[in-house]
Amino acid sequence: MKHWRMRKMGDPTNKATLFDALARVGKALGSGKRLELLDLLAQGERSVEHLATAAGLGLTTCSAHLQTLRQAGLVATRRDGTKIHYRLAGPDVAALYALLRDVAGARNAEAAAARDAYLGPADTEAVDRDELRRRLAAGQVIAVDVRPAEEYAAGHIPGAISIPLGELAERITELPADVEVVAYCRGAYCVLSHEAVRLLADHGRPAVRLADGMLEWHRDQLPIAA
């Protein structure tokens, strides 16, 4: 009887079903726009309308992508009246997306080239999260969140101030001239912090960027203010 049970549990049909189920999650990740939606949702809960605008999608197309992610168990929903709000199903989803991104950047020449072309030259200094937290605690730096204001409102690094990149040039005088700025944005592949540091440097302001961003902050479940 024991031998029969072992053979039954190892049935090839059950094995095929298992790998097909795993593949459905992989298939959900097999779209650049769906990955972009995960990247946006790593910033916090968003409505379909906000996601569609941020990702440059029509509402119908955005909803279809989100349904695919939901069916794969990668996102969850909340209804508020007639509006549907989406969020990542958990920090493990942020970790999955970050790992996919990092493996692609390390192992796929096309992905690495596209990353470098998007982020621009390696002309900005970066600090890691531990160093940022140490300097913030010591009052040595100002953390500036250069994401859109709604993303800051959804969740940000404690103590950070919000100055979206598009407003930074006009609001630069709000920042003390003698205190170093650490700019941060969505994640390691977000260009906003790179551009913020370049702009601040052009104005003679001391500035560095956080090496990653809110995606990794959420993934590692570090403290978040809202």
C-alpha positions as semicolon CSV with decimal commas, in nm:
position;residue;x (nm);y (nm);z (nm)
1;M;0,000;0,000;0,000
2;K;0,284;0,240;0,089
3;H;0,450;0,176;-0,250
4;W;0,122;0,248;-0,431
5;R;0,079;0,579;-0,247
6;M;0,429;0,693;-0,337
7;R;0,366;0,619;-0,703
8;K;0,030;0,797;-0,690
9;M;0,178;1,109;-0,531
10;G;0,449;1,117;-0,797
11;D;0,201;1,077;-1,080
12;P;0,322;1,247;-1,402
13;T;-0,018;1,409;-1,450
14;N;0,004;1,579;-1,110
15;K;0,358;1,688;-1,189
16;A;0,248;1,842;-1,518
17;T;-0,037;2,023;-1,344
18;L;0,207;2,166;-1,090
19;F;0,444;2,302;-1,351
20;D;0,157;2,440;-1,560
21;A;0,036;2,629;-1,251
22;L;0,384;2,771;-1,198
23;A;0,399;2,868;-1,563
24;R;0,079;3,071;-1,530
25;V;0,256;3,297;-1,282
26;G;0,549;3,323;-1,523
27;K;0,310;3,405;-1,806
28;A;0,158;3,686;-1,601
29;L;0,508;3,835;-1,572
30;G;0,568;3,796;-1,945
31;S;0,461;4,147;-2,042
32;G;0,658;4,468;-2,013
33;K;0,345;4,665;-1,927
34;R;0,244;4,422;-1,654
35;L;0,592;4,452;-1,502
36;E;0,557;4,829;-1,518
37;L;0,225;4,801;-1,334
38;L;0,393;4,594;-1,062
39;D;0,663;4,859;-1,039
40;L;0,395;5,126;-0,992
41;L;0,203;4,918;-0,737
42;A;0,522;4,874;-0,536
43;Q;0,482;5,246;-0,459
44;G;0,147;5,185;-0,292
45;E;-0,218;5,116;-0,363
46;R;-0,350;5,281;-0,679
47;S;-0,679;5,305;-0,865
48;V;-0,714;5,166;-1,215
49;E;-0,744;5,520;-1,348
50;H;-0,418;5,631;-1,187
51;L;-0,238;5,320;-1,305
52;A;-0,362;5,362;-1,661
53;T;-0,241;5,722;-1,673
54;A;0,098;5,645;-1,516
55;A;0,160;5,348;-1,747
56;G;0,033;5,521;-2,061
57;L;-0,247;5,270;-2,113
58;G;-0,615;5,290;-2,195
59;L;-0,850;5,192;-1,915
60;T;-0,967;4,874;-2,086
61;T;-0,614;4,755;-2,162
62;C;-0,492;4,844;-1,812
63;S;-0,784;4,657;-1,654
64;A;-0,710;4,349;-1,865
65;H;-0,344;4,349;-1,756
66;L;-0,446;4,389;-1,391
67;Q;-0,692;4,100;-1,419
68;T;-0,413;3,879;-1,550
69;L;-0,197;3,974;-1,254
70;R;-0,487;3,916;-1,015
71;Q;-0,565;3,573;-1,157
72;A;-0,201;3,480;-1,102
73;G;-0,230;3,588;-0,738
74;L;0,019;3,873;-0,773
75;V;-0,214;4,163;-0,692
76;A;-0,517;4,213;-0,470
77;T;-0,807;4,457;-0,490
78;R;-1,022;4,684;-0,276
79;R;-1,350;4,839;-0,383
80;D;-1,433;5,197;-0,286
81;G;-1,777;5,274;-0,426
82;T;-1,746;5,232;-0,801
83;K;-1,366;5,249;-0,799
84;I;-1,136;4,949;-0,779
85;H;-0,799;4,995;-0,611
86;Y;-0,511;4,755;-0,667
87;R;-0,212;4,668;-0,450
88;L;0,063;4,408;-0,451
89;A;-0,053;4,084;-0,290
90;G;0,244;4,097;-0,053
91;P;0,611;4,190;-0,010
92;D;0,704;3,858;-0,172
93;V;0,562;3,991;-0,500
94;A;0,787;4,296;-0,475
95;A;1,077;4,059;-0,409
96;L;0,984;3,845;-0,710
97;Y;0,971;4,146;-0,940
98;A;1,298;4,288;-0,804
99;L;1,472;3,952;-0,849
100;L;1,346;3,920;-1,207
101;R;1,469;4,272;-1,281
102;D;1,810;4,213;-1,125
103;V;1,866;3,876;-1,292
104;A;1,771;4,023;-1,629
105;G;2,008;4,314;-1,576
106;A;2,293;4,083;-1,477
107;R;2,239;3,800;-1,726
108;N;2,074;3,952;-2,032
109;A;2,284;4,188;-2,241
110;E;1,979;4,346;-2,406
111;A;1,820;4,424;-2,069
112;A;2,146;4,565;-1,935
113;A;2,191;4,787;-2,241
114;A;1,832;4,912;-2,218
115;R;1,879;4,989;-1,848
116;D;2,197;5,187;-1,912
117;A;2,040;5,378;-2,200
118;Y;1,739;5,468;-1,985
119;L;1,927;5,570;-1,669
120;G;2,201;5,756;-1,853
121;P;2,572;5,781;-1,771
122;A;2,708;5,667;-1,436
123;D;2,775;6,024;-1,325
124;T;2,582;6,036;-0,997
125;E;2,695;5,916;-0,656
126;A;2,472;5,677;-0,463
127;V;2,433;5,565;-0,102
128;D;2,265;5,249;0,022
129;R;1,964;5,230;0,254
130;D;2,165;5,168;0,570
131;E;2,379;5,472;0,505
132;L;2,074;5,687;0,432
133;R;1,905;5,581;0,755
134;R;2,223;5,649;0,952
135;R;2,266;5,996;0,804
136;L;1,897;6,081;0,853
137;A;1,912;5,977;1,216
138;A;2,220;6,196;1,264
139;G;2,054;6,492;1,091
140;Q;2,328;6,504;0,829
141;V;2,110;6,494;0,515
142;I;1,767;6,578;0,380
143;A;1,583;6,297;0,201
144;V;1,385;6,425;-0,095
145;D;1,120;6,210;-0,258
146;V;1,113;6,309;-0,625
147;R;0,826;6,081;-0,727
148;P;0,482;6,223;-0,815
149;A;0,302;6,364;-0,512
150;E;0,036;6,090;-0,506
151;E;0,306;5,824;-0,473
152;Y;0,463;6,012;-0,183
153;A;0,121;6,032;-0,017
154;A;0,072;5,656;-0,056
155;G;0,390;5,588;0,141
156;H;0,737;5,735;0,179
157;I;1,059;5,710;0,377
158;P;1,003;5,857;0,725
159;G;1,135;6,212;0,743
160;A;1,149;6,262;0,366
161;I;0,999;6,568;0,202
162;S;0,813;6,564;-0,128
163;I;0,945;6,767;-0,420
164;P;0,846;6,596;-0,747
165;L;1,117;6,613;-1,010
166;G;0,912;6,846;-1,232
167;E;0,897;7,101;-0,947
168;L;1,253;7,069;-0,822
169;A;1,409;7,352;-1,024
170;E;1,145;7,600;-0,905
171;R;1,154;7,483;-0,542
172;I;1,527;7,439;-0,500
173;T;1,546;7,738;-0,267
174;E;1,332;7,543;-0,017
175;L;1,636;7,323;0,046
176;P;1,915;7,448;0,276
177;A;2,219;7,523;0,063
178;D;2,464;7,371;0,310
179;V;2,292;7,036;0,373
180;E;2,341;6,738;0,145
181;V;2,032;6,606;-0,032
182;V;1,964;6,236;-0,085
183;A;1,712;6,202;-0,367
184;Y;1,513;5,884;-0,409
185;C;1,236;5,754;-0,632
186;R;1,067;5,424;-0,722
187;G;1,353;5,177;-0,732
188;A;1,691;5,086;-0,872
189;Y;1,567;5,129;-1,230
190;C;1,397;5,467;-1,172
191;V;1,552;5,757;-1,359
192;L;1,396;6,035;-1,149
193;S;1,659;6,034;-0,874
194;H;1,943;6,035;-1,129
195;E;1,796;6,342;-1,298
196;A;1,733;6,510;-0,962
197;V;2,097;6,472;-0,858
198;R;2,216;6,608;-1,193
199;L;1,984;6,908;-1,160
200;L;2,095;6,980;-0,803
201;A;2,461;6,950;-0,901
202;D;2,406;7,198;-1,184
203;H;2,278;7,442;-0,920
204;G;2,583;7,385;-0,702
205;R;2,393;7,184;-0,441
206;P;2,551;6,880;-0,269
207;A;2,342;6,578;-0,363
208;V;2,354;6,201;-0,395
209;R;2,084;5,946;-0,470
210;L;1,957;5,640;-0,295
211;A;2,093;5,337;-0,481
212;D;1,747;5,179;-0,497
213;G;1,409;5,312;-0,387
214;M;1,060;5,246;-0,255
215;L;1,028;4,908;-0,429
216;E;1,319;4,771;-0,228
217;W;1,203;4,958;0,084
218;H;0,863;4,783;0,061
219;R;1,026;4,449;-0,023
220;D;1,235;4,455;0,293
221;Q;0,943;4,583;0,501
222;L;1,128;4,887;0,633
223;P;0,932;5,161;0,815
224;I;0,705;5,365;0,588
225;A;0,527;5,693;0,660
226;A;0,200;5,793;0,496
